PDB file of C-alpha atoms in Angstrom:
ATOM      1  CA  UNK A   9      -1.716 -79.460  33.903  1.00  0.00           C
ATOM      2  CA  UNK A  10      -0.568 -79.408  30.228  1.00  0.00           C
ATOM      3  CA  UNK A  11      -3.978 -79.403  29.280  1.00  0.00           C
ATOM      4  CA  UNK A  12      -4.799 -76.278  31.424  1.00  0.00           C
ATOM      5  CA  UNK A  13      -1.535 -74.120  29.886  1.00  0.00           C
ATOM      6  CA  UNK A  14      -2.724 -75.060  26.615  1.00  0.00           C
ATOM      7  CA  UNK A  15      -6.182 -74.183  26.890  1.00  0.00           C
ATOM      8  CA  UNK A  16      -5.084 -71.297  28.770  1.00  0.00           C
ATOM      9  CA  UNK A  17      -2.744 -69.718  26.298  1.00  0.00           C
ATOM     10  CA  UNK A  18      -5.008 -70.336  23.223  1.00  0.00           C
ATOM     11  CA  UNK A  19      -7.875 -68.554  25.133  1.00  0.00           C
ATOM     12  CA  UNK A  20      -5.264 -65.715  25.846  1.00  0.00           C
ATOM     13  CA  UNK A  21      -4.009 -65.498  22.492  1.00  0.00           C
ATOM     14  CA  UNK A  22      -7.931 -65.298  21.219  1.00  0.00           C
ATOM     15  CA  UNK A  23      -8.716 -62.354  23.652  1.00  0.00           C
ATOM     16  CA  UNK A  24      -5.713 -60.823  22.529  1.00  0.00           C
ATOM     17  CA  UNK A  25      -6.363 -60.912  18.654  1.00  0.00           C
ATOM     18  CA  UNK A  26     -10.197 -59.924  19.685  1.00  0.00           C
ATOM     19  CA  UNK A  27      -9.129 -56.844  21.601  1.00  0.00           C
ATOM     20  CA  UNK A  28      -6.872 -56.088  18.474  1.00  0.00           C
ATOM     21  CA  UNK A  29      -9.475 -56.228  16.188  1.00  0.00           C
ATOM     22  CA  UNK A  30     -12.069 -54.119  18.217  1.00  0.00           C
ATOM     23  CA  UNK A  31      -9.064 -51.700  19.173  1.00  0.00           C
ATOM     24  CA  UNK A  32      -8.583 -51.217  15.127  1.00  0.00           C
ATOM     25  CA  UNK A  33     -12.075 -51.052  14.863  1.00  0.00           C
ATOM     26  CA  UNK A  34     -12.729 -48.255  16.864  1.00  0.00           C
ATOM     27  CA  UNK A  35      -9.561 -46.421  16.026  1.00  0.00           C
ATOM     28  CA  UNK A  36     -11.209 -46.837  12.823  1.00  0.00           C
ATOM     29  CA  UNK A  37     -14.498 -44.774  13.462  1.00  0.00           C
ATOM     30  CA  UNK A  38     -13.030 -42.761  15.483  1.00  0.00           C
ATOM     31  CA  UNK A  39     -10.244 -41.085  13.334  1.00  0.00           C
ATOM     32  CA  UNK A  40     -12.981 -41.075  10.143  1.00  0.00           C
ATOM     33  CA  UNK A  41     -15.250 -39.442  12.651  1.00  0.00           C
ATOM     34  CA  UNK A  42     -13.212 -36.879  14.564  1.00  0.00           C
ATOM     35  CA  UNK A  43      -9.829 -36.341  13.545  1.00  0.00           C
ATOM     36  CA  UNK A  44      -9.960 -36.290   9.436  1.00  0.00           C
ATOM     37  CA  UNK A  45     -12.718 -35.159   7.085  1.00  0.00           C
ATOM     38  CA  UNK A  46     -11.870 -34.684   4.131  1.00  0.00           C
ATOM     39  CA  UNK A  47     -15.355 -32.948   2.934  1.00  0.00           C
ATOM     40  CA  UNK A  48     -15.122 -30.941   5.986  1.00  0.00           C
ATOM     41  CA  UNK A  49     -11.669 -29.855   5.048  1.00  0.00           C
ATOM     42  CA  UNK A  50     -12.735 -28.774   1.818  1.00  0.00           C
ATOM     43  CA  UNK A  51     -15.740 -26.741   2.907  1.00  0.00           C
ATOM     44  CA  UNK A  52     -13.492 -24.802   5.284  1.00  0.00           C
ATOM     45  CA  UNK A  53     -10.407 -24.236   2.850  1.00  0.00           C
ATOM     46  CA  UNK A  54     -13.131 -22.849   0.370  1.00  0.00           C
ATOM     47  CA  UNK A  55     -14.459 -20.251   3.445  1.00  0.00           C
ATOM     48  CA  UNK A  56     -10.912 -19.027   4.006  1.00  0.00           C
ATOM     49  CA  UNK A  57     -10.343 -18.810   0.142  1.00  0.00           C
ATOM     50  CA  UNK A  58     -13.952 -16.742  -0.231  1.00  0.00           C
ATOM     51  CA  UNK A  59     -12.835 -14.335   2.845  1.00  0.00           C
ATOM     52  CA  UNK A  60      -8.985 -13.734   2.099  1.00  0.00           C
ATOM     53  CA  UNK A  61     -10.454 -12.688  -1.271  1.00  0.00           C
ATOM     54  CA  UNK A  62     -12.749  -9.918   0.881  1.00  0.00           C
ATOM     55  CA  UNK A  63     -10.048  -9.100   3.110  1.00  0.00           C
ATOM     56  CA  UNK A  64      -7.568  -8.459   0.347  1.00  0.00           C
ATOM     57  CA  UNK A  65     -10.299  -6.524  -1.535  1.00  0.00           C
ATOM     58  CA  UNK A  66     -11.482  -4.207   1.789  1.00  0.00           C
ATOM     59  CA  UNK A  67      -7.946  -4.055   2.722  1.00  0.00           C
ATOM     60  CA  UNK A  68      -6.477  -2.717  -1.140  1.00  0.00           C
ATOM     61  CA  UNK A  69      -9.796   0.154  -0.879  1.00  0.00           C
ATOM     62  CA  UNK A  70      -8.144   1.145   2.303  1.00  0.00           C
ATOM     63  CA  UNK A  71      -4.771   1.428   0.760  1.00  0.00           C
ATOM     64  CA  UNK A  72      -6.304   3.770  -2.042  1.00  0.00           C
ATOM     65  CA  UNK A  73      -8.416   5.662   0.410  1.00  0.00           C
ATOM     66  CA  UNK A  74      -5.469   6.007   2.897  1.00  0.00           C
ATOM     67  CA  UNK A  75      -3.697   7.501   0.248  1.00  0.00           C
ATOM     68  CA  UNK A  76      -5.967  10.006  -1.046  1.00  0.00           C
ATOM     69  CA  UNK A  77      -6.450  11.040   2.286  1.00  0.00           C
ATOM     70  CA  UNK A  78      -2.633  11.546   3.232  1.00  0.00           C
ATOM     71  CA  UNK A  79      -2.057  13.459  -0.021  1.00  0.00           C
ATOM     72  CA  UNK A  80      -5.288  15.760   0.680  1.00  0.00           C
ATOM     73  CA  UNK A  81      -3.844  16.346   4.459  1.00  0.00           C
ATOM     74  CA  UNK A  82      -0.508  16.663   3.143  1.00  0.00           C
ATOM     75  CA  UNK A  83      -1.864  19.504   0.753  1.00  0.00           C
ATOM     76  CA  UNK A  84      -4.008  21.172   3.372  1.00  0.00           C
ATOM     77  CA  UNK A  85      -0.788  21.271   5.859  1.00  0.00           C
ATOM     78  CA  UNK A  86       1.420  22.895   2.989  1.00  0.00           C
ATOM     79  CA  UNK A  87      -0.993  25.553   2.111  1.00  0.00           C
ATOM     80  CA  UNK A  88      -1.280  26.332   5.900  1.00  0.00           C
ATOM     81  CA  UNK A  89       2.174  26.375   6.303  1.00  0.00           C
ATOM     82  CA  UNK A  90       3.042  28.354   3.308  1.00  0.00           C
ATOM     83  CA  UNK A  91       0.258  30.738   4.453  1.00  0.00           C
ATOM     84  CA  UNK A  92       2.102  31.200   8.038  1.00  0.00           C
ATOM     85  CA  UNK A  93       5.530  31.612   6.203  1.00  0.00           C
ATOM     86  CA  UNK A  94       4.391  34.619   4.167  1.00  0.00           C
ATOM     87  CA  UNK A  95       6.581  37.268   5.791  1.00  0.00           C
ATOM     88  CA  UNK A  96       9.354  35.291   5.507  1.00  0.00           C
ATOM     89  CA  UNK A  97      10.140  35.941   2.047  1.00  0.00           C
ATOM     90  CA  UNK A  98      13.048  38.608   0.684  1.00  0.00           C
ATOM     91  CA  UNK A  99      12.290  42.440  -0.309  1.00  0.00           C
ATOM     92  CA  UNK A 100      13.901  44.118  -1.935  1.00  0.00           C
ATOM     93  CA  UNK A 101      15.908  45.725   1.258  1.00  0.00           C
ATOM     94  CA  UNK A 102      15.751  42.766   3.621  1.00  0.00           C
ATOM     95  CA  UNK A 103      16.915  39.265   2.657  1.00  0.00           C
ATOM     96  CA  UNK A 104      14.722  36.631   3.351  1.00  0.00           C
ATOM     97  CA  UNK A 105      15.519  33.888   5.762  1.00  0.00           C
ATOM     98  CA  UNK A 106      15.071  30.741   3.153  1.00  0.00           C
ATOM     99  CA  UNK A 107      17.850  32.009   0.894  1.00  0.00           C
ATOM    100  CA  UNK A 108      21.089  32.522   0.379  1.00  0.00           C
ATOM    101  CA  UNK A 109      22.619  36.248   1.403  1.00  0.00           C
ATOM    102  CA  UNK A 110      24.889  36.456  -1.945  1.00  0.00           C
ATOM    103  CA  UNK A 111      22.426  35.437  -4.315  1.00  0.00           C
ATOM    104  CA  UNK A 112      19.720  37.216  -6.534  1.00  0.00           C
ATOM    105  CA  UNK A 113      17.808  33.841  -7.108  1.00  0.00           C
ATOM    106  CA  UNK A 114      15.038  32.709  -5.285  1.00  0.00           C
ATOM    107  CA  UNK A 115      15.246  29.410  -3.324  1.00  0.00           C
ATOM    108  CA  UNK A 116      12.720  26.476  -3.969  1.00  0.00           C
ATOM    109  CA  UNK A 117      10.724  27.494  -1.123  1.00  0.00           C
ATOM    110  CA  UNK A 118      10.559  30.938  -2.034  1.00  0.00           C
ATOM    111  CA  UNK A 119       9.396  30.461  -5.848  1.00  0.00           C
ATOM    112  CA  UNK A 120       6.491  28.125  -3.872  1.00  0.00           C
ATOM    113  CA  UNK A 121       5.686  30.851  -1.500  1.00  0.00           C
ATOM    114  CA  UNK A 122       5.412  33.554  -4.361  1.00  0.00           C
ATOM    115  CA  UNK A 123       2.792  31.528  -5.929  1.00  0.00           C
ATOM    116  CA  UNK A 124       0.114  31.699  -2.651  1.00  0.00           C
ATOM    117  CA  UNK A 125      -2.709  33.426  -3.010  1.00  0.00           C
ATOM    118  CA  UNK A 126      -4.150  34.883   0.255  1.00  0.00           C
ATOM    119  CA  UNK A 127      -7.728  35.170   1.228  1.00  0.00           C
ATOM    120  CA  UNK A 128      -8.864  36.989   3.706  1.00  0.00           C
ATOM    121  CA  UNK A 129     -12.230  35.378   5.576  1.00  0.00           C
TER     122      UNK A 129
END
């Protein structure tokens, strides 16, 4: 019976170390294989590099573009508006309704309105 234990436990403890090795074995391949590569890392970090550089660049001619076009609109709505606001301005008999009754001095939005030019289409 002492015989059998023996034999029994050194047979265990060889499966044992055997599993261990082909466990770390294929823990092994599979963490080289699927869970870390290092070239593969590499390749992709250089991708995102290469297109934050585009994006930055598409996104700062935007920007620029944006900007040119709010100051255009922002143009074109003044000159409408000062266009519209015409009448509004003071004669000599009537005061007008951007400045102040007891003054002889035109307000800032009076000197701007002076300076339109009207068209007629």
């Amino acid at each position: 019976m002492e015989l059998y234990n023996s034999l029994t436990s050194k047979v265990g403890d060889f499966e044992d170390r055997m599993a261990t090795i082909l466990q770390k074995t294929w823990r092994g391949f599979m963490s080289r294989k699927f869970k870390f590569n290092y070239e593969g890392l590499q390749c992709w970090l250089e991708q995102v590099k290469h297109e934050n550089c585009h994006v930055q660049h598409k996104l700062y001619e935007f920007k620029v573009e944006s900007e040119e076009n709010y100051a255009r609109c922002k143009q074109d709505h003044w000159d409408y508006v000062r266009s519209r606001l015409h009448h509004l301005l003071r004669t000599q008999n009537i005061p007008g309704v951007f400045s102040c009754i007891h003054s002889n001095e035109l307000s800032q939005l009076e000197k701007c309105l002076k300076n339109v030019k009207y068209f007629r289409k």
